[in-house]
mmCIF file of C-alpha atoms in Angstrom:
data_model
loop_
_atom_site.group_PDB
_atom_site.id
_atom_site.type_symbol
_atom_site.label_atom_id
_atom_site.label_comp_id
_atom_site.label_asym_id
_atom_site.label_seq_id
_atom_site.Cartn_x
_atom_site.Cartn_y
_atom_site.Cartn_z
ATOM 1 C CA GLU Z 735 247.041 -52.081 177.123
ATOM 2 C CA PRO Z 736 246.467 -55.859 176.888
ATOM 3 C CA GLU Z 737 243.015 -57.015 177.977
ATOM 4 C CA VAL Z 738 241.249 -60.148 179.074
ATOM 5 C CA THR Z 739 238.193 -60.577 176.854
ATOM 6 C CA GLN Z 740 235.045 -62.380 177.947
ATOM 7 C CA THR Z 741 232.060 -63.424 175.862
ATOM 8 C CA PRO Z 742 229.149 -63.156 175.990
ATOM 9 C CA SER Z 743 228.676 -60.136 178.215
ATOM 10 C CA HIS Z 744 225.239 -61.384 179.244
ATOM 11 C CA GLN Z 745 223.664 -64.815 178.929
ATOM 12 C CA VAL Z 746 220.191 -65.903 179.908
ATOM 13 C CA THR Z 747 219.590 -69.627 180.154
ATOM 14 C CA GLN Z 748 216.913 -71.978 181.391
ATOM 15 C CA MET Z 749 217.508 -74.038 184.490
ATOM 16 C CA GLY Z 750 219.041 -77.384 183.602
ATOM 17 C CA GLN Z 751 220.704 -76.141 180.432
ATOM 18 C CA GLU Z 752 224.436 -76.234 179.797
ATOM 19 C CA VAL Z 753 226.334 -72.987 179.371
ATOM 20 C CA ILE Z 754 229.861 -72.245 178.254
ATOM 21 C CA LEU Z 755 231.467 -68.982 179.260
ATOM 22 C CA ARG Z 756 234.416 -67.948 177.171
ATOM 23 C CA CYS Z 757 237.554 -66.026 177.977
ATOM 24 C CA VAL Z 758 240.580 -64.973 175.982
ATOM 25 C CA PRO Z 759 243.381 -64.289 178.475
ATOM 26 C CA ILE Z 760 246.327 -62.045 177.751
ATOM 27 C CA SER Z 761 248.494 -63.886 175.247
ATOM 28 C CA ASN Z 762 251.701 -64.347 177.244
ATOM 29 C CA HIS Z 763 249.976 -65.149 180.532
ATOM 30 C CA LEU Z 764 250.327 -68.612 182.004
ATOM 31 C CA TYR Z 765 247.920 -68.659 184.956
ATOM 32 C CA PHE Z 766 244.166 -68.476 184.550
ATOM 33 C CA TYR Z 767 241.326 -68.069 186.991
ATOM 34 C CA TRP Z 768 237.555 -67.981 187.217
ATOM 35 C CA TYR Z 769 235.786 -66.012 189.919
ATOM 36 C CA ARG Z 770 232.131 -65.271 190.419
ATOM 37 C CA GLN Z 771 230.148 -62.538 192.115
ATOM 38 C CA ILE Z 772 226.560 -63.169 193.110
ATOM 39 C CA LEU Z 773 224.658 -59.876 193.099
ATOM 40 C CA GLY Z 774 225.539 -57.837 196.181
ATOM 41 C CA GLN Z 775 228.007 -60.401 197.499
ATOM 42 C CA LYS Z 776 231.768 -60.929 197.568
ATOM 43 C CA VAL Z 777 233.854 -61.911 194.588
ATOM 44 C CA GLU Z 778 234.512 -65.628 195.147
ATOM 45 C CA PHE Z 779 237.290 -67.811 193.796
ATOM 46 C CA LEU Z 780 236.147 -70.765 191.693
ATOM 47 C CA VAL Z 781 239.194 -72.333 190.070
ATOM 48 C CA SER Z 782 242.775 -71.758 188.993
ATOM 49 C CA PHE Z 783 244.417 -73.353 185.968
ATOM 50 C CA TYR Z 784 248.043 -73.720 184.964
ATOM 51 C CA ASN Z 785 249.909 -75.917 182.536
ATOM 52 C CA ASN Z 786 246.685 -77.391 181.194
ATOM 53 C CA GLU Z 787 245.375 -78.578 184.493
ATOM 54 C CA ILE Z 788 243.438 -77.342 187.492
ATOM 55 C CA SER Z 789 245.739 -76.051 190.235
ATOM 56 C CA GLU Z 790 243.069 -75.470 192.832
ATOM 57 C CA LYS Z 791 239.298 -75.369 193.020
ATOM 58 C CA SER Z 792 236.868 -74.103 195.634
ATOM 59 C CA GLU Z 793 233.958 -75.921 197.230
ATOM 60 C CA ILE Z 794 231.672 -74.110 194.796
ATOM 61 C CA PHE Z 795 233.409 -75.774 191.850
ATOM 62 C CA ASP Z 796 231.593 -79.095 192.008
ATOM 63 C CA ASP Z 797 231.047 -81.759 189.348
ATOM 64 C CA GLN Z 798 228.719 -79.441 187.434
ATOM 65 C CA PHE Z 799 231.628 -77.178 186.602
ATOM 66 C CA SER Z 800 234.552 -77.786 184.290
ATOM 67 C CA VAL Z 801 237.262 -75.683 182.665
ATOM 68 C CA GLU Z 802 239.152 -76.178 179.484
ATOM 69 C CA ARG Z 803 241.797 -74.522 177.399
ATOM 70 C CA PRO Z 804 240.834 -76.025 174.047
ATOM 71 C CA ASP Z 805 243.430 -74.122 172.032
ATOM 72 C CA GLY Z 806 246.242 -71.666 172.665
ATOM 73 C CA SER Z 807 243.988 -68.695 173.253
ATOM 74 C CA ASN Z 808 240.626 -69.608 174.790
ATOM 75 C CA PHE Z 809 239.852 -70.538 178.371
ATOM 76 C CA THR Z 810 236.306 -71.749 179.001
ATOM 77 C CA LEU Z 811 234.083 -72.410 182.000
ATOM 78 C CA LYS Z 812 231.285 -74.919 181.451
ATOM 79 C CA ILE Z 813 228.327 -75.392 183.745
ATOM 80 C CA ARG Z 814 226.655 -78.675 182.804
ATOM 81 C CA SER Z 815 223.190 -78.262 184.281
ATOM 82 C CA THR Z 816 222.565 -74.748 185.495
ATOM 83 C CA LYS Z 817 220.684 -73.987 188.694
ATOM 84 C CA LEU Z 818 218.971 -70.771 189.727
ATOM 85 C CA GLU Z 819 221.735 -70.147 192.270
ATOM 86 C CA ASP Z 820 224.334 -70.138 189.484
ATOM 87 C CA SER Z 821 223.049 -66.706 188.470
ATOM 88 C CA ALA Z 822 226.008 -64.397 188.979
ATOM 89 C CA MET Z 823 228.663 -62.355 187.268
ATOM 90 C CA TYR Z 824 231.531 -64.617 186.218
ATOM 91 C CA PHE Z 825 234.983 -63.103 185.894
ATOM 92 C CA CYS Z 826 237.975 -64.564 184.141
ATOM 93 C CA ALA Z 827 241.452 -63.420 185.170
ATOM 94 C CA SER Z 828 244.988 -64.117 184.074
ATOM 95 C CA ARG Z 829 248.533 -63.306 185.132
ATOM 96 C CA ASP Z 830 252.037 -64.165 184.017
ATOM 97 C CA SER Z 831 254.770 -65.549 186.214
ATOM 98 C CA LEU Z 832 256.402 -62.187 186.792
ATOM 99 C CA ASN Z 833 253.408 -59.888 187.040
ATOM 100 C CA TYR Z 834 251.930 -59.667 190.493
ATOM 101 C CA GLY Z 835 248.782 -58.017 189.227
ATOM 102 C CA TYR Z 836 245.876 -60.124 188.075
ATOM 103 C CA THR Z 837 244.067 -58.777 185.013
ATOM 104 C CA PHE Z 838 240.331 -59.364 185.051
ATOM 105 C CA GLY Z 839 237.897 -59.408 182.165
ATOM 106 C CA SER Z 840 234.728 -57.341 182.222
ATOM 107 C CA GLY Z 841 232.672 -60.393 183.151
ATOM 108 C CA THR Z 842 229.755 -62.442 181.870
ATOM 109 C CA ARG Z 843 226.455 -61.894 183.635
ATOM 110 C CA LEU Z 844 224.708 -65.259 183.752
ATOM 111 C CA THR Z 845 220.995 -65.281 184.497
ATOM 112 C CA VAL Z 846 219.350 -68.651 185.066
ATOM 113 C CA VAL Z 847 215.555 -68.594 184.781
ATOM 114 C CA GLY R 40 240.082 -69.541 206.746
ATOM 115 C CA GLU R 41 241.274 -66.269 205.352
ATOM 116 C CA ASP R 42 238.910 -63.330 205.492
ATOM 117 C CA VAL R 43 238.984 -59.760 204.277
ATOM 118 C CA GLU R 44 236.663 -57.141 205.762
ATOM 119 C CA GLN R 45 235.719 -53.684 204.527
ATOM 120 C CA SER R 46 233.165 -51.091 205.486
ATOM 121 C CA LEU R 47 230.273 -51.106 203.059
ATOM 122 C CA PHE R 48 229.762 -47.471 202.221
ATOM 123 C CA LEU R 49 231.598 -44.151 202.111
ATOM 124 C CA SER R 50 230.270 -40.788 200.980
ATOM 125 C CA VAL R 51 232.541 -37.784 200.369
ATOM 126 C CA ARG R 52 232.311 -34.397 198.714
ATOM 127 C CA GLU R 53 234.053 -33.750 195.442
ATOM 128 C CA GLY R 54 237.555 -32.424 196.081
ATOM 129 C CA ASP R 55 237.877 -34.032 199.511
ATOM 130 C CA SER R 56 240.090 -37.016 200.254
ATOM 131 C CA SER R 57 238.577 -40.478 200.567
ATOM 132 C CA VAL R 58 240.004 -43.170 202.811
ATOM 133 C CA ILE R 59 238.818 -46.725 202.348
ATOM 134 C CA ASN R 60 239.864 -49.219 204.987
ATOM 135 C CA CYS R 61 240.367 -52.960 204.927
ATOM 136 C CA THR R 62 241.444 -55.614 207.413
ATOM 137 C CA TYR R 63 242.697 -59.056 206.519
ATOM 138 C CA THR R 64 243.514 -62.195 208.444
ATOM 139 C CA ASP R 65 246.299 -63.984 206.562
ATOM 140 C CA SER R 66 249.513 -62.549 207.961
ATOM 141 C CA SER R 67 251.573 -64.465 205.397
ATOM 142 C CA SER R 68 250.020 -62.683 202.403
ATOM 143 C CA THR R 69 252.826 -61.256 200.317
ATOM 144 C CA TYR R 70 250.697 -59.010 198.144
ATOM 145 C CA LEU R 71 247.602 -56.954 198.817
ATOM 146 C CA TYR R 72 245.495 -55.327 196.124
ATOM 147 C CA TRP R 73 242.933 -52.650 195.457
ATOM 148 C CA TYR R 74 240.466 -53.121 192.627
ATOM 149 C CA LYS R 75 237.814 -50.719 191.338
ATOM 150 C CA GLN R 76 234.485 -51.813 189.897
ATOM 151 C CA GLU R 77 232.295 -49.308 188.082
ATOM 152 C CA PRO R 78 228.603 -50.128 187.551
ATOM 153 C CA GLY R 79 228.177 -53.063 185.187
ATOM 154 C CA ALA R 80 231.907 -53.297 184.566
ATOM 155 C CA GLY R 81 234.724 -55.636 185.472
ATOM 156 C CA LEU R 82 237.417 -55.393 188.118
ATOM 157 C CA GLN R 83 240.089 -52.843 187.334
ATOM 158 C CA LEU R 84 243.401 -53.214 189.146
ATOM 159 C CA LEU R 85 244.221 -49.889 190.787
ATOM 160 C CA THR R 86 247.345 -50.762 192.699
ATOM 161 C CA TYR R 87 249.003 -53.401 194.809
ATOM 162 C CA ILE R 88 251.525 -53.345 197.616
ATOM 163 C CA PHE R 89 254.199 -55.789 198.635
ATOM 164 C CA SER R 90 254.031 -56.778 202.275
ATOM 165 C CA ASN R 91 257.486 -55.435 203.127
ATOM 166 C CA MET R 92 256.338 -51.916 202.239
ATOM 167 C CA ASP R 93 254.483 -49.502 204.506
ATOM 168 C CA MET R 94 253.316 -47.127 201.844
ATOM 169 C CA LYS R 95 252.949 -46.870 198.110
ATOM 170 C CA GLN R 96 251.940 -43.749 196.220
ATOM 171 C CA ASP R 97 250.688 -43.591 192.656
ATOM 172 C CA GLN R 98 249.413 -40.180 191.552
ATOM 173 C CA ARG R 99 246.216 -39.517 193.550
ATOM 174 C CA LEU R 100 246.315 -42.928 195.231
ATOM 175 C CA THR R 101 248.166 -43.701 198.456
ATOM 176 C CA VAL R 102 248.168 -47.180 199.960
ATOM 177 C CA LEU R 103 249.125 -47.617 203.598
ATOM 178 C CA LEU R 104 249.888 -51.013 205.070
ATOM 179 C CA ASN R 105 250.066 -51.766 208.777
ATOM 180 C CA LYS R 106 251.218 -55.350 208.781
ATOM 181 C CA LYS R 107 251.159 -55.656 212.563
ATOM 182 C CA ASP R 108 247.466 -54.768 212.681
ATOM 183 C CA LYS R 109 246.740 -56.390 209.280
ATOM 184 C CA HIS R 110 245.192 -53.147 208.131
ATOM 185 C CA LEU R 111 245.282 -51.757 204.620
ATOM 186 C CA SER R 112 243.940 -48.430 203.467
ATOM 187 C CA LEU R 113 243.469 -46.649 200.168
ATOM 188 C CA ARG R 114 243.490 -42.881 200.139
ATOM 189 C CA ILE R 115 242.202 -41.049 197.097
ATOM 190 C CA ALA R 116 243.235 -37.410 197.018
ATOM 191 C CA ASP R 117 241.027 -34.748 195.400
ATOM 192 C CA THR R 118 238.194 -37.230 194.893
ATOM 193 C CA GLN R 119 236.230 -36.730 191.683
ATOM 194 C CA THR R 120 232.729 -37.831 190.687
ATOM 195 C CA GLY R 121 234.362 -40.324 188.315
ATOM 196 C CA ASP R 122 235.826 -42.057 191.360
ATOM 197 C CA SER R 123 232.337 -43.184 192.401
ATOM 198 C CA ALA R 124 232.521 -46.980 192.265
ATOM 199 C CA ILE R 125 232.932 -50.044 194.444
ATOM 200 C CA TYR R 126 236.469 -50.579 195.738
ATOM 201 C CA PHE R 127 237.614 -54.076 196.605
ATOM 202 C CA CYS R 128 240.500 -54.963 198.823
ATOM 203 C CA ALA R 129 242.071 -58.381 198.167
ATOM 204 C CA GLU R 130 244.872 -60.440 199.628
ATOM 205 C CA ARG R 131 246.823 -63.058 197.755
ATOM 206 C CA GLU R 132 246.888 -66.433 199.450
ATOM 207 C CA ASP R 133 250.512 -67.377 198.959
ATOM 208 C CA SER R 134 250.007 -71.132 199.000
ATOM 209 C CA SER R 135 247.660 -71.076 196.022
ATOM 210 C CA TYR R 136 248.121 -67.586 194.544
ATOM 211 C CA LYS R 137 244.346 -67.112 194.567
ATOM 212 C CA LEU R 138 242.878 -63.768 195.608
ATOM 213 C CA ILE R 139 240.584 -63.415 198.605
ATOM 214 C CA PHE R 140 238.317 -60.407 198.203
ATOM 215 C CA GLY R 141 236.541 -58.206 200.681
ATOM 216 C CA SER R 142 232.866 -57.326 200.252
ATOM 217 C CA GLY R 143 233.704 -54.034 198.613
ATOM 218 C CA THR R 144 233.216 -50.429 199.730
ATOM 219 C CA ARG R 145 230.796 -48.363 197.716
ATOM 220 C CA LEU R 146 232.228 -44.855 197.336
ATOM 221 C CA LEU R 147 229.768 -42.104 196.503
ATOM 222 C CA VAL R 148 231.222 -38.736 195.540
ATOM 223 C CA ARG R 149 228.766 -35.852 195.979
ATOM 224 C CA PRO R 150 229.150 -32.758 193.778
#
């Protein structure tokens, strides 16, 4: 079954450093998402992306965050200057225009120290 | 704004049925979802239901939707220890197609 692949599975970074979280969505999917889950809390929407631009972003997705689809396969989330409160599990998801189910990756656990 | 609520914890004995409940606020949501998260793992789509349906069955899983009360439930028949996980209810916000998740219900299956 097709999968959404995320790398790395775990990243530890120092506060103030830039991080890039990578995702390879399912190849024929057109809509891409990032969500995050702070430990013990709800899964929260960050941003949606379609046709090479952001469709919607949440209040969490401030100027420190950016997304990019640099080629036909990768979808990245960049955090420019990480803060302690950015520590969370980050999930990438994708769907196609016909499929009502969203396929999630297994997540990247980001720890900011 | 939209909100999705779930009870936090459910404990059942192996072989019993489990019922996980969820309430949501956005009456215009067209699709509602159940996801499963095992420890340290991602979100696995279990099933979804279209809002014009009352019930959907898929092997051991039965989803019931009461649209009037905005109540969704997931019943797992013959619950196994491998079903121990966190179960998330989610509604799709139709204006943006983003998912709004509940806090998750931790299901513990006792041998």
